[in-house]
mmCIF file of C-alpha atoms in Angstrom:
data_model
loop_
_atom_site.group_PDB
_atom_site.id
_atom_site.type_symbol
_atom_site.label_atom_id
_atom_site.label_comp_id
_atom_site.label_asym_id
_atom_site.label_seq_id
_atom_site.Cartn_x
_atom_site.Cartn_y
_atom_site.Cartn_z
ATOM 1 C CA MET Q 1 -13.254 -31.175 -16.762
ATOM 2 C CA CYS Q 2 -13.474 -28.147 -14.131
ATOM 3 C CA THR Q 3 -11.794 -28.681 -10.734
ATOM 4 C CA SER Q 4 -13.422 -25.724 -9.287
ATOM 5 C CA LEU Q 5 -15.619 -22.746 -9.852
ATOM 6 C CA THR Q 6 -12.755 -20.522 -10.517
ATOM 7 C CA THR Q 7 -11.642 -22.963 -12.917
ATOM 8 C CA CYS Q 8 -14.448 -23.504 -15.454
ATOM 9 C CA GLU Q 9 -14.965 -19.322 -15.120
ATOM 10 C CA TRP Q 10 -11.817 -19.045 -16.961
ATOM 11 C CA LYS Q 11 -12.663 -21.343 -19.541
ATOM 12 C CA LYS Q 12 -16.172 -20.029 -19.880
ATOM 13 C CA VAL Q 13 -14.732 -16.694 -20.718
ATOM 14 C CA PHE Q 14 -12.132 -17.483 -22.340
ATOM 15 C CA TYR Q 15 -14.109 -19.770 -25.168
ATOM 16 C CA GLU Q 16 -16.669 -17.107 -25.406
ATOM 17 C CA LYS Q 17 -14.081 -14.812 -26.375
ATOM 18 C CA MET Q 18 -11.912 -16.970 -28.687
ATOM 19 C CA GLU Q 19 -14.866 -17.803 -30.517
ATOM 20 C CA VAL Q 20 -15.628 -13.706 -31.531
ATOM 21 C CA ALA Q 21 -12.055 -13.096 -31.635
ATOM 22 C CA LYS Q 22 -11.125 -16.332 -33.485
ATOM 23 C CA PRO Q 23 -14.020 -18.310 -34.546
ATOM 24 C CA ALA Q 24 -12.523 -20.158 -37.048
ATOM 25 C CA ASP Q 25 -10.104 -21.907 -35.298
ATOM 26 C CA SER Q 26 -10.462 -23.800 -32.924
ATOM 27 C CA TRP Q 27 -8.227 -22.973 -28.812
ATOM 28 C CA GLU Q 28 -8.348 -24.672 -25.882
ATOM 29 C CA LEU Q 29 -7.480 -23.954 -22.112
ATOM 30 C CA ILE Q 30 -5.524 -26.468 -19.766
ATOM 31 C CA ILE Q 31 -5.190 -25.999 -16.223
ATOM 32 C CA ASP Q 32 -1.375 -26.872 -15.612
ATOM 33 C CA PRO Q 33 0.137 -26.563 -11.569
ATOM 34 C CA ASN Q 34 3.351 -27.525 -13.445
ATOM 35 C CA LEU Q 35 4.308 -24.840 -15.788
ATOM 36 C CA LYS Q 36 7.799 -23.397 -15.568
ATOM 37 C CA PRO Q 37 8.369 -19.507 -16.970
ATOM 38 C CA ASN Q 38 10.753 -19.648 -19.990
ATOM 39 C CA GLU Q 39 11.068 -23.653 -20.798
ATOM 40 C CA LEU Q 40 8.816 -23.151 -23.453
ATOM 41 C CA ALA Q 41 8.491 -26.359 -25.965
ATOM 42 C CA PRO Q 42 9.975 -25.140 -29.573
ATOM 43 C CA GLY Q 43 7.375 -23.157 -31.294
ATOM 44 C CA TRP Q 44 4.870 -22.030 -28.410
ATOM 45 C CA LYS Q 45 4.924 -18.798 -26.616
ATOM 46 C CA GLN Q 46 4.552 -17.069 -23.437
ATOM 47 C CA TYR Q 47 2.853 -14.509 -21.679
ATOM 48 C CA LEU Q 48 3.079 -13.772 -18.434
ATOM 49 C CA GLU Q 49 0.579 -11.939 -16.234
ATOM 50 C CA GLN Q 50 2.319 -10.510 -13.296
ATOM 51 C CA HIS Q 51 -0.692 -8.372 -11.317
ATOM 52 C CA ALA Q 52 -3.587 -9.872 -11.081
ATOM 53 C CA SER Q 53 -6.002 -9.728 -8.534
ATOM 54 C CA GLY Q 54 -7.274 -12.461 -6.325
ATOM 55 C CA ARG Q 55 -8.554 -13.616 -3.320
ATOM 56 C CA PHE Q 56 -6.845 -16.570 -1.256
ATOM 57 C CA HIS Q 57 -8.713 -18.748 1.239
ATOM 58 C CA CYS Q 58 -6.439 -21.275 3.818
ATOM 59 C CA THR Q 59 -8.518 -24.562 3.639
ATOM 60 C CA TRP Q 60 -6.520 -24.941 7.200
ATOM 61 C CA CYS Q 61 -6.901 -22.009 9.391
ATOM 62 C CA TRP Q 62 -9.569 -20.803 7.043
ATOM 63 C CA HIS Q 63 -7.463 -17.361 6.788
ATOM 64 C CA THR Q 64 -8.426 -14.773 3.860
ATOM 65 C CA TRP Q 65 -5.827 -12.964 2.053
ATOM 66 C CA GLN Q 66 -6.421 -10.073 -0.549
ATOM 67 C CA SER Q 67 -3.362 -9.676 -3.427
ATOM 68 C CA ALA Q 68 -3.038 -7.530 -6.347
ATOM 69 C CA ASN Q 69 0.371 -9.299 -7.331
ATOM 70 C CA VAL Q 70 -1.096 -12.612 -8.515
ATOM 71 C CA VAL Q 71 1.020 -14.078 -10.978
ATOM 72 C CA ILE Q 72 -0.381 -16.504 -13.768
ATOM 73 C CA LEU Q 73 1.703 -18.169 -16.186
ATOM 74 C CA PHE Q 74 0.789 -18.668 -19.858
ATOM 75 C CA HIS Q 75 2.227 -20.718 -22.467
ATOM 76 C CA MET Q 76 0.094 -20.700 -26.219
ATOM 77 C CA TYR Q 77 0.869 -22.794 -28.990
ATOM 78 C CA LEU Q 78 -0.599 -22.240 -32.772
ATOM 79 C CA ASP Q 79 -1.083 -25.238 -35.154
ATOM 80 C CA ARG Q 80 -1.539 -23.011 -38.602
ATOM 81 C CA ALA Q 81 -2.370 -25.812 -40.428
ATOM 82 C CA GLN Q 82 -4.942 -27.686 -38.126
ATOM 83 C CA ARG Q 83 -6.276 -24.555 -37.246
ATOM 84 C CA ALA Q 84 -6.098 -25.643 -33.502
ATOM 85 C CA GLY Q 85 -4.478 -23.890 -31.000
ATOM 86 C CA SER Q 86 -3.452 -25.028 -26.984
ATOM 87 C CA VAL Q 87 -3.150 -22.845 -24.100
ATOM 88 C CA ARG Q 88 -1.127 -23.529 -21.199
ATOM 89 C CA MET Q 89 -1.864 -21.964 -17.631
ATOM 90 C CA ARG Q 90 -0.662 -21.852 -14.118
ATOM 91 C CA VAL Q 91 -2.385 -19.045 -11.464
ATOM 92 C CA PHE Q 92 0.989 -19.163 -8.677
ATOM 93 C CA LYS Q 93 -0.098 -19.998 -5.455
ATOM 94 C CA GLN Q 94 0.481 -18.196 -2.464
ATOM 95 C CA LEU Q 95 1.719 -19.630 1.427
ATOM 96 C CA CYS Q 96 -0.812 -18.467 4.404
ATOM 97 C CA TYR Q 97 1.688 -16.567 6.544
ATOM 98 C CA GLU Q 98 -0.869 -17.175 9.449
ATOM 99 C CA CYS Q 99 -0.665 -20.257 10.294
ATOM 100 C CA GLY Q 100 2.301 -21.263 8.336
ATOM 101 C CA THR Q 101 0.924 -24.403 6.400
ATOM 102 C CA ALA Q 102 2.699 -26.012 3.149
ATOM 103 C CA ARG Q 103 -0.194 -25.790 1.463
ATOM 104 C CA LEU Q 104 -0.448 -23.464 -1.155
ATOM 105 C CA ASP Q 105 -3.640 -22.410 -2.477
ATOM 106 C CA GLU Q 106 -4.911 -20.880 -5.268
ATOM 107 C CA SER Q 107 -6.768 -17.863 -5.243
ATOM 108 C CA SER Q 108 -10.165 -16.814 -6.456
ATOM 109 C CA MET Q 109 -10.784 -14.441 -8.619
ATOM 110 C CA LEU Q 110 -13.560 -11.593 -9.298
ATOM 111 C CA GLU Q 111 -15.616 -11.736 -12.713
ATOM 112 C CA GLU Q 112 -14.862 -8.517 -13.797
ATOM 113 C CA ASN Q 113 -11.141 -9.830 -13.312
ATOM 114 C CA ILE Q 114 -10.749 -12.671 -15.722
ATOM 115 C CA GLU Q 115 -12.453 -10.826 -18.048
ATOM 116 C CA ASN Q 116 -9.700 -8.034 -18.163
ATOM 117 C CA LEU Q 117 -7.065 -10.642 -17.723
ATOM 118 C CA VAL Q 118 -8.362 -13.029 -20.749
ATOM 119 C CA ASP Q 119 -8.467 -9.879 -23.076
ATOM 120 C CA ASN Q 120 -5.025 -9.567 -22.367
ATOM 121 C CA LEU Q 121 -4.753 -13.054 -23.130
ATOM 122 C CA ILE Q 122 -6.044 -12.805 -26.580
ATOM 123 C CA THR Q 123 -3.939 -9.386 -26.939
ATOM 124 C CA SER Q 124 -0.536 -11.161 -26.264
ATOM 125 C CA LEU Q 125 -1.515 -14.237 -28.646
ATOM 126 C CA ARG Q 126 -2.985 -12.257 -31.331
ATOM 127 C CA GLU Q 127 0.322 -10.591 -31.623
ATOM 128 C CA GLN Q 128 2.737 -13.626 -30.879
ATOM 129 C CA CYS Q 129 0.143 -16.190 -32.357
ATOM 130 C CA TYR Q 130 -1.121 -14.241 -35.319
ATOM 131 C CA ASP Q 131 1.765 -11.919 -35.702
ATOM 132 C CA GLU Q 132 -1.329 -8.581 -35.855
ATOM 133 C CA ASP Q 133 -1.974 -6.060 -33.572
ATOM 134 C CA GLY Q 134 -3.671 -7.343 -30.564
ATOM 135 C CA GLY Q 135 -4.402 -3.790 -29.291
ATOM 136 C CA GLN Q 136 -4.217 -2.389 -26.039
ATOM 137 C CA TYR Q 137 -3.705 -4.184 -22.517
ATOM 138 C CA ARG Q 138 -5.686 -3.769 -19.507
ATOM 139 C CA ILE Q 139 -2.854 -3.062 -17.990
ATOM 140 C CA HIS Q 140 -4.965 -2.090 -14.529
ATOM 141 C CA VAL Q 141 -6.394 -5.669 -13.781
ATOM 142 C CA ALA Q 142 -6.751 -5.933 -9.937
ATOM 143 C CA SER Q 143 -9.911 -4.657 -8.121
ATOM 144 C CA ARG Q 144 -7.944 -2.457 -5.834
ATOM 145 C CA PRO Q 145 -4.348 -2.267 -4.200
ATOM 146 C CA ASP Q 146 -2.850 -4.119 -1.649
ATOM 147 C CA SER Q 147 -3.220 -2.597 1.899
ATOM 148 C CA GLY Q 148 0.446 -3.489 2.458
ATOM 149 C CA PRO Q 149 4.157 -4.760 0.617
ATOM 150 C CA HIS Q 150 3.775 -8.275 -1.124
ATOM 151 C CA ARG Q 151 5.438 -10.856 0.871
ATOM 152 C CA SER Q 152 7.696 -12.785 -1.647
ATOM 153 C CA GLU Q 153 8.749 -15.295 1.425
ATOM 154 C CA PHE Q 154 5.174 -16.373 0.691
ATOM 155 C CA CYS Q 155 4.821 -15.819 -3.388
ATOM 156 C CA GLU Q 156 5.243 -19.006 -4.763
ATOM 157 C CA ALA Q 157 5.879 -17.114 -8.033
ATOM 158 C CA CYS Q 158 9.270 -15.623 -5.965
ATOM 159 C CA GLN Q 159 10.190 -18.581 -4.771
ATOM 160 C CA GLU Q 160 10.108 -19.720 -8.925
ATOM 161 C CA GLY Q 161 12.736 -16.909 -9.460
ATOM 162 C CA ILE Q 162 10.000 -14.862 -11.070
ATOM 163 C CA VAL Q 163 10.474 -10.921 -10.220
ATOM 164 C CA HIS Q 164 7.530 -9.380 -10.491
ATOM 165 C CA TRP Q 165 6.955 -6.938 -7.286
ATOM 166 C CA LYS Q 166 9.353 -3.792 -6.495
ATOM 167 C CA PRO Q 167 7.926 -0.835 -4.609
ATOM 168 C CA SER Q 168 6.832 1.608 -7.159
ATOM 169 C CA GLU Q 169 9.075 5.138 -6.777
ATOM 170 C CA LYS Q 170 5.566 6.898 -6.397
ATOM 171 C CA LEU Q 171 4.967 4.795 -3.353
ATOM 172 C CA LEU Q 172 8.361 5.037 -1.917
ATOM 173 C CA GLU Q 173 7.631 8.828 -2.369
ATOM 174 C CA GLU Q 174 4.933 8.470 -0.331
ATOM 175 C CA GLU Q 175 6.249 6.521 2.686
ATOM 176 C CA ALA Q 176 8.852 9.334 2.897
ATOM 177 C CA THR Q 177 5.926 12.453 2.840
ATOM 178 C CA PHE Q 178 4.486 10.084 5.551
ATOM 179 C CA SER Q 179 7.500 9.509 7.326
ATOM 180 C CA GLY Q 180 8.483 12.989 7.360
ATOM 181 C CA ALA Q 181 5.478 13.837 8.150
ATOM 182 C CA SER Q 182 5.481 11.958 11.020
ATOM 183 C CA LYS Q 183 8.791 12.931 12.276
ATOM 184 C CA SER Q 184 7.373 16.411 11.895
ATOM 185 C CA ARG Q 185 4.327 15.776 14.253
ATOM 186 C CA ALA Q 186 6.423 14.274 16.451
ATOM 187 C CA ARG Q 187 8.912 17.066 17.200
ATOM 188 C CA GLU Q 188 5.385 19.165 17.873
ATOM 189 C CA GLY Q 189 4.637 16.742 20.030
ATOM 190 C CA SER Q 190 7.797 17.056 22.196
ATOM 191 C CA GLY Q 191 7.189 21.209 21.919
ATOM 192 C CA TYR Q 192 4.995 23.465 24.278
ATOM 193 C CA ASN Q 193 1.658 23.752 22.978
ATOM 194 C CA PHE Q 194 -0.064 26.643 24.981
ATOM 195 C CA PHE Q 195 -3.153 25.135 22.795
ATOM 196 C CA SER Q 196 -3.389 21.925 23.914
ATOM 197 C CA LEU Q 197 -6.794 20.498 26.318
ATOM 198 C CA ARG Q 198 -4.230 20.289 29.121
ATOM 199 C CA TRP Q 199 -2.979 23.780 28.902
ATOM 200 C CA CYS Q 200 -6.228 25.299 27.982
ATOM 201 C CA LEU Q 201 -7.912 23.190 31.549
ATOM 202 C CA PHE Q 202 -4.726 24.934 33.307
ATOM 203 C CA TRP Q 203 -5.683 28.209 32.136
ATOM 204 C CA ALA Q 204 -9.357 27.956 32.776
ATOM 205 C CA SER Q 205 -8.733 26.469 36.358
ATOM 206 C CA LEU Q 206 -6.540 29.543 37.278
ATOM 207 C CA CYS Q 207 -8.853 32.119 35.452
ATOM 208 C CA LEU Q 208 -11.313 30.789 38.405
ATOM 209 C CA LEU Q 209 -9.127 30.832 40.957
ATOM 210 C CA ILE Q 210 -7.967 34.541 40.125
ATOM 211 C CA VAL Q 211 -11.953 35.160 40.478
ATOM 212 C CA TYR Q 212 -12.599 33.394 43.416
ATOM 213 C CA LEU Q 213 -9.746 35.410 45.025
ATOM 214 C CA GLN Q 214 -10.983 38.637 43.664
ATOM 215 C CA PHE Q 215 -14.788 37.836 45.252
ATOM 216 C CA SER Q 216 -13.260 36.299 48.448
ATOM 217 C CA PHE Q 217 -10.885 39.850 48.870
ATOM 218 C CA ARG Q 218 -14.509 42.090 48.107
ATOM 219 C CA ARG Q 219 -16.309 40.006 50.410
ATOM 220 C CA SER Q 220 -13.949 40.318 53.529
ATOM 221 C CA THR Q 221 -13.530 44.225 52.749
ATOM 222 C CA PHE Q 222 -17.070 44.505 52.923
ATOM 223 C CA LEU Q 223 -17.522 42.792 56.171
#
C-alpha cells in the first residue's frame, strides 16, 4: 500500500524495471523508515545512494528547499530457491532550518530522478545478488546542483553517522578563485580610478568651468 505519491512512483518504476531485468523472479519493494546502515541480516546486501536529488517540504511552516545530497539506503535479499527477492528502502530526511521543527519530512523526487535511481539500484542488485556485471551506474542523478553547502546538522543521514558529503576539490578551487577575485576587486576599489563615474563628473565640471571663465574673460575684454 502506498503512503505517498512518491512511494507509489518508486514502487511503480521498480516493478516495471525488474519485470524487464529479471522476469523469472518475483521482487518486492518495502519502505522501511527504521533501516540502519551496515546492520544486515545474514544473506542481505546493502546499496547506499548518497547524492540523490529531492525537494523537501516542511508541513509546519510550509518552507520548501532543494537538496542534491539526499541519502537513500537499500537492503537487498534474494532467495534463489524460491526465486523471490526483497528490497527494503529508507529515504533519509532533513530538518527544516527555517522553523527548526523536530519533524523530519521526507523528500519528493522528480520522476526522471526516480528512474535513474532505480537503474542504479538494479545495477547493484545484479552485481551483489546475481553475481552479474550490472552495467554502468548513473552517477549524476541530481537534477541540479545545490545552491549552497550541505548543512549536516539538519540531515538525518549525517546524524546516523553516514559521511556522504564533503566539498569537492573543484568546489574548493572555485571558492578560492572567487575569493581571490573579490579581494582583487576590493583592492582596486580602494585605489584611485580616474575613469570612475565620480571622476568623470569632476572632469566634466572642470571643463565647463574653464569654458565659462574663458567666455566671461573674452566678454569683459570686448566690453
